[in-house]
Structure formats: structure tokens, C-alpha cells
């Protein structure tokens, strides 16, 4: 069953990868990368069980925690064109 | 008991795989970003939730279960936040939601202060 | 079964790498690099190199994306012309097909692949690397160092010199970035102002300034008017 | 404009968790995956998250650039210092066995300190690099 699940997750990753390659807008790519990240969390967890070594879960926790930093950076970059600005001082945007 | 746990965990894993695949198909087939967000959301809530629940049943009660719960908590915390931020940035970047032609886009689907149809399509490549 | 997962991940990795090379929009390349990082972390996990995977995860998930975006904010995000030939922009020279470089690359790659044929198989216990100090680490570190994670024992104790060198290298990277980003802001050596309005007499002052100045005055400034988007 | 409430509240909740997890990675590195480098990067990533949402200025009030630069140097100093102390105690450079009464405790102590040095340096370096990048191209630098 774990094998089936990991194959399903791999297929989902593949579809997210295709979306990231196709685009068409940058936001689609961001979405695809974000989704790829959560699927990575899942596949690392499942593979840990598959290999009988659930210690790998620390890695999944790490991804679950700091995954959205990257997404946030991308979005901030697009909304404000600058990483250092306060989020609510929107300026001309 | 063992058998019941195995069946339950298998069923949860299968359900999670199903939702993950559905979300994956959705992200490919949906027409625009906002609908794709919707599809990606399924993989994060139902897909991840069921798969991690299946793993929890598989593992039994131990530290591993706690770690899986933490993963689930962080995922359910961070993925709606990033989805929200992404939808917002997309609107701000000038992408209008996919809308049937004879319907008018409601005010709520626009970023305040930005008239619709403004040519500022930052995100377009 | 697991070997199939290895192959699938490796295939994704290859596809992503090709896409990173082919994509023209640098922003899309940054996104694909993020995916590459996820994939390589998964692959390291499958290959039981958890500490390496952890490093890849820590750096790749948050930090490298942020830095690449910061770079894009400085340099723009689009490659317009093929970069392999410097041409006079006024003369429209069609870009030359790089056949010879391609040949060299394929030949070199083939030789390298041929070289790997003589290498021991993955995980082979008679592999030379498993004959030298590795058995000692695995057998003795339990009572010599007394901590369960052998990677940490090797990293911090047996190979303490190396790790100190690495720490110094990391430190040097920070110094390099400080010097580059502070000095380039002034004028370059041909006297042209690169960024910013301040006029500084020589580059040396920029160097000294990299260490001397406090960056307190900065923060949320006026919008610099730079368009950060990809379009 | 008082928008982006969701991001700011989420960040307030996430940053402590990230920092705490970094400490877990640091001190659990003896038993599981992780160690000084990873912990340093995660700490820096937490600060980067804070800086992106609340602005560079507030992040630099919390964690000034000068402190980041100081930490970057301090970590290397800690590392080399452990080596020098072990020389003064009669061992070889970076031979932690002499740091405590019995060699195994000495090794523990040495590895702890050395990993601490790595973490401090990496965090300082990563934050310094981020600050310099994020502050680039601003008129008021």
C-alpha cells in the first residue's frame, strides 16, 4: 500500500512538474512549485516508512515548516518588486 | 486488531493517493490560476491529511505519530497561507479570474483601487 | 521497487535540469531550480544520505530561492539574446550553431561514462572507500566519540580540520558578498557609476566602507521605481 | 494600508516555530540528521521570513547587521578557540578528548562547542548576505 501511495505521489509530482514547465504565467509556476513542495513532504514521509526508517520525518517537518518562505519571497517579489520592504507599505503598487 | 489497523491504514493511504491524483489532474486541466489553486488545495488538505493519517495508523502510537501530527499541522497551517498570498499576488498582478463571458466580474474579485482591464499584467510572460 | 522510485526521481531531475537550461525567463528558471532542490533532497533521502538531504532542504527550500530572487531584482529576469556570442547589436548576425562545443561536450561525457564502468557498484562492500577509514569510523566511533550519529562524529571530530576549513569558507563568502555589494554600488573602475547616487573618489573607500559603515539608515525607503516583475 | 493581515499573523506564529525547530536540529544532531550548518540556515531562514513580512528595518532592529557580521566572525573564533584550548590542555589541535576528565565526555563537549560555532557562523553569514542583497539598490543605503 505504501508503494501504491508513493507511486501516486510521484505521479502528482510529475503533473505539478508539467504545470511548472508549461506556465503560462509565473503564478502558475509558483503554484506548481508550492504544490511540488508539499508533495515532497509527503513522499519523504512515505519513503521513510517504506525503508523502515521513520527518522526521516525530521526532514519532512523541516519542509513543512519553511516551505512557504520561498513561496512568500516569490510573491513579495512580484507584488512589490523588492524583498526588504514592509508588507503593508504598498507604495504605488 | 492488527488486521483492522492494516486495513484502515491501507484505506486511508488509498484515499489520500486518490485525492492527490485528482488534484494533480486538476492542476493540469483547470483553465486558469484561481481554479488551479482550488485543485492544488485538495492535494494539501485531503491528500496530505489522509496519507499522513494512514501513516499514523501504520506507525501506532509513538513519537513518530507526534511528528506526523506536527507535519500535518504545519502543512495545514502554511499551505492555506501561501495559497492566499498567491491568489492575492495574482490579482494584484493583473490576472482576472476566469469568468464566463456573459457574467460580470464582481467587485470582490478585484483588488481594491485597480480598475479591471488595466494593462499591468506583470505576471504574463 | 525502490529502485523504480530512484529512477523516477532521477528522470524528473534530468527533465528539470534540461528545462532550467532551456527556459528563457530567468524567473521561471528560479522556480524550476526550486523544484530541482526538492527532487535532489528526495533523492538523497532515498539513497540514505539523510544529513545531506537535510542540508539541501534547509538551504533549498527557503534560502536559495530568496537569494536568487534578490539577484533577479538587481539584474532583471530575462535573457534576450543568445549569450554564446558577443555580437555588435547594430549588425544582425545570426547566432552560430555551437556544433563543435556540443561535440566536445558529448565526447567528454562519453569518456566520463566510460570511466565510471570501472568503478565499483553502488554499495559494494569491497569498494576501496569502504576499506580504508570507514570501517574504523563505523565500528569505533560508538565508544571513541559516544554519539549515535556517525556523520556528526566524522564531521565534527574525526574530520574537525575540514569542517573548520568549511566554516572559514562560509565566512569568506560573507566577506566577499559584503565587499562586492558595497563596492559595486559606487563606481566601477572605469569611473562609471553603477548604482546609487553617491560619489566616492576611489574604489578603496568602498572597500573600507564595506566593513566600517553601519547600515542603520536603511530600511523601508521610497520606492526606487524599479519594475521588479518579469514582464 | 492595513492589508496582509493573514500573512503577518501567520508569520508571527511561524517564526517562533522555525527558530525552535532550528534549535532542535542543532541539539538533536548527535542522534538524528542535522547539525550546526542546517540549524544556522534554518535560523537565518526564520529571520528572513520576518524581514520579508515586517520589513528590513524592523528585522534590523531585532537583529542588527552589525550583530550578524559579528556572529559570522564569532563562530569561526569559537571553532578555532576550541582547537587552541585543546592545545593548551595538552592535546593536539581540535583533539577534544582532553577537554574533560574522560575522553568521551571531552568529545561530547568539543562536538557541542564546535557545532555551536558552525551554527553561529552560518547564521551570521546567511543573514549578512540577505541583508546586503535586500538592501541593494536602495537610495538610502
PDB file of C-alpha atoms in Angstrom, chain B residues 10-58:
ATOM      1  CA  UNK B  10      -4.406   0.998   3.686  1.00  0.00           C
ATOM      2  CA  UNK B  11      -7.787   2.572   3.074  1.00  0.00           C
ATOM      3  CA  UNK B  12      -6.603   5.961   4.298  1.00  0.00           C
ATOM      4  CA  UNK B  13      -3.473   5.774   2.146  1.00  0.00           C
ATOM      5  CA  UNK B  14      -5.504   4.792  -0.902  1.00  0.00           C
ATOM      6  CA  UNK B  15      -7.961   7.620  -0.277  1.00  0.00           C
ATOM      7  CA  UNK B  16      -5.084  10.061   0.080  1.00  0.00           C
ATOM      8  CA  UNK B  17      -3.489   8.820  -3.124  1.00  0.00           C
ATOM      9  CA  UNK B  18      -6.804   9.268  -4.903  1.00  0.00           C
ATOM     10  CA  UNK B  19      -7.135  12.874  -3.771  1.00  0.00           C
ATOM     11  CA  UNK B  20      -3.520  13.612  -4.618  1.00  0.00           C
ATOM     12  CA  UNK B  21      -4.018  12.264  -8.134  1.00  0.00           C
ATOM     13  CA  UNK B  22      -7.290  14.169  -8.567  1.00  0.00           C
ATOM     14  CA  UNK B  23      -5.563  17.359  -7.504  1.00  0.00           C
ATOM     15  CA  UNK B  24      -2.718  16.636  -9.892  1.00  0.00           C
ATOM     16  CA  UNK B  25      -5.087  16.169 -12.784  1.00  0.00           C
ATOM     17  CA  UNK B  26      -6.892  19.331 -11.732  1.00  0.00           C
ATOM     18  CA  UNK B  27      -3.725  21.399 -11.767  1.00  0.00           C
ATOM     19  CA  UNK B  28      -3.130  20.292 -15.346  1.00  0.00           C
ATOM     20  CA  UNK B  29      -6.664  20.583 -16.678  1.00  0.00           C
ATOM     21  CA  UNK B  30      -8.145  23.642 -14.996  1.00  0.00           C
ATOM     22  CA  UNK B  31      -8.395  26.755 -17.142  1.00  0.00           C
ATOM     23  CA  UNK B  32      -6.791  29.470 -15.054  1.00  0.00           C
ATOM     24  CA  UNK B  33      -4.784  30.030 -11.919  1.00  0.00           C
ATOM     25  CA  UNK B  34      -7.613  30.501  -9.476  1.00  0.00           C
ATOM     26  CA  UNK B  35      -9.251  27.250 -10.395  1.00  0.00           C
ATOM     27  CA  UNK B  36      -5.888  25.556 -10.298  1.00  0.00           C
ATOM     28  CA  UNK B  37      -5.398  26.857  -6.774  1.00  0.00           C
ATOM     29  CA  UNK B  38      -8.587  25.077  -5.933  1.00  0.00           C
ATOM     30  CA  UNK B  39      -7.247  21.827  -7.334  1.00  0.00           C
ATOM     31  CA  UNK B  40      -3.925  22.203  -5.544  1.00  0.00           C
ATOM     32  CA  UNK B  41      -5.783  22.830  -2.305  1.00  0.00           C
ATOM     33  CA  UNK B  42      -7.299  19.360  -2.458  1.00  0.00           C
ATOM     34  CA  UNK B  43      -3.893  17.721  -2.512  1.00  0.00           C
ATOM     35  CA  UNK B  44      -2.821  19.705   0.534  1.00  0.00           C
ATOM     36  CA  UNK B  45      -5.902  19.131   2.664  1.00  0.00           C
ATOM     37  CA  UNK B  46      -7.468  15.804   1.765  1.00  0.00           C
ATOM     38  CA  UNK B  47      -4.467  14.235   0.048  1.00  0.00           C
ATOM     39  CA  UNK B  48      -1.863  15.098   2.661  1.00  0.00           C
ATOM     40  CA  UNK B  49      -4.329  14.671   5.504  1.00  0.00           C
ATOM     41  CA  UNK B  50      -5.412  11.190   4.549  1.00  0.00           C
ATOM     42  CA  UNK B  51      -1.925   9.983   3.663  1.00  0.00           C
ATOM     43  CA  UNK B  52      -0.464  11.242   6.907  1.00  0.00           C
ATOM     44  CA  UNK B  53      -3.406   9.787   8.843  1.00  0.00           C
ATOM     45  CA  UNK B  54      -2.756   6.462   7.151  1.00  0.00           C
ATOM     46  CA  UNK B  55       0.892   6.652   8.162  1.00  0.00           C
ATOM     47  CA  UNK B  56      -0.144   7.457  11.727  1.00  0.00           C
ATOM     48  CA  UNK B  57      -2.329   4.363  11.890  1.00  0.00           C
ATOM     49  CA  UNK B  58       0.522   2.402  10.327  1.00  0.00           C
TER      50      UNK B  58
END
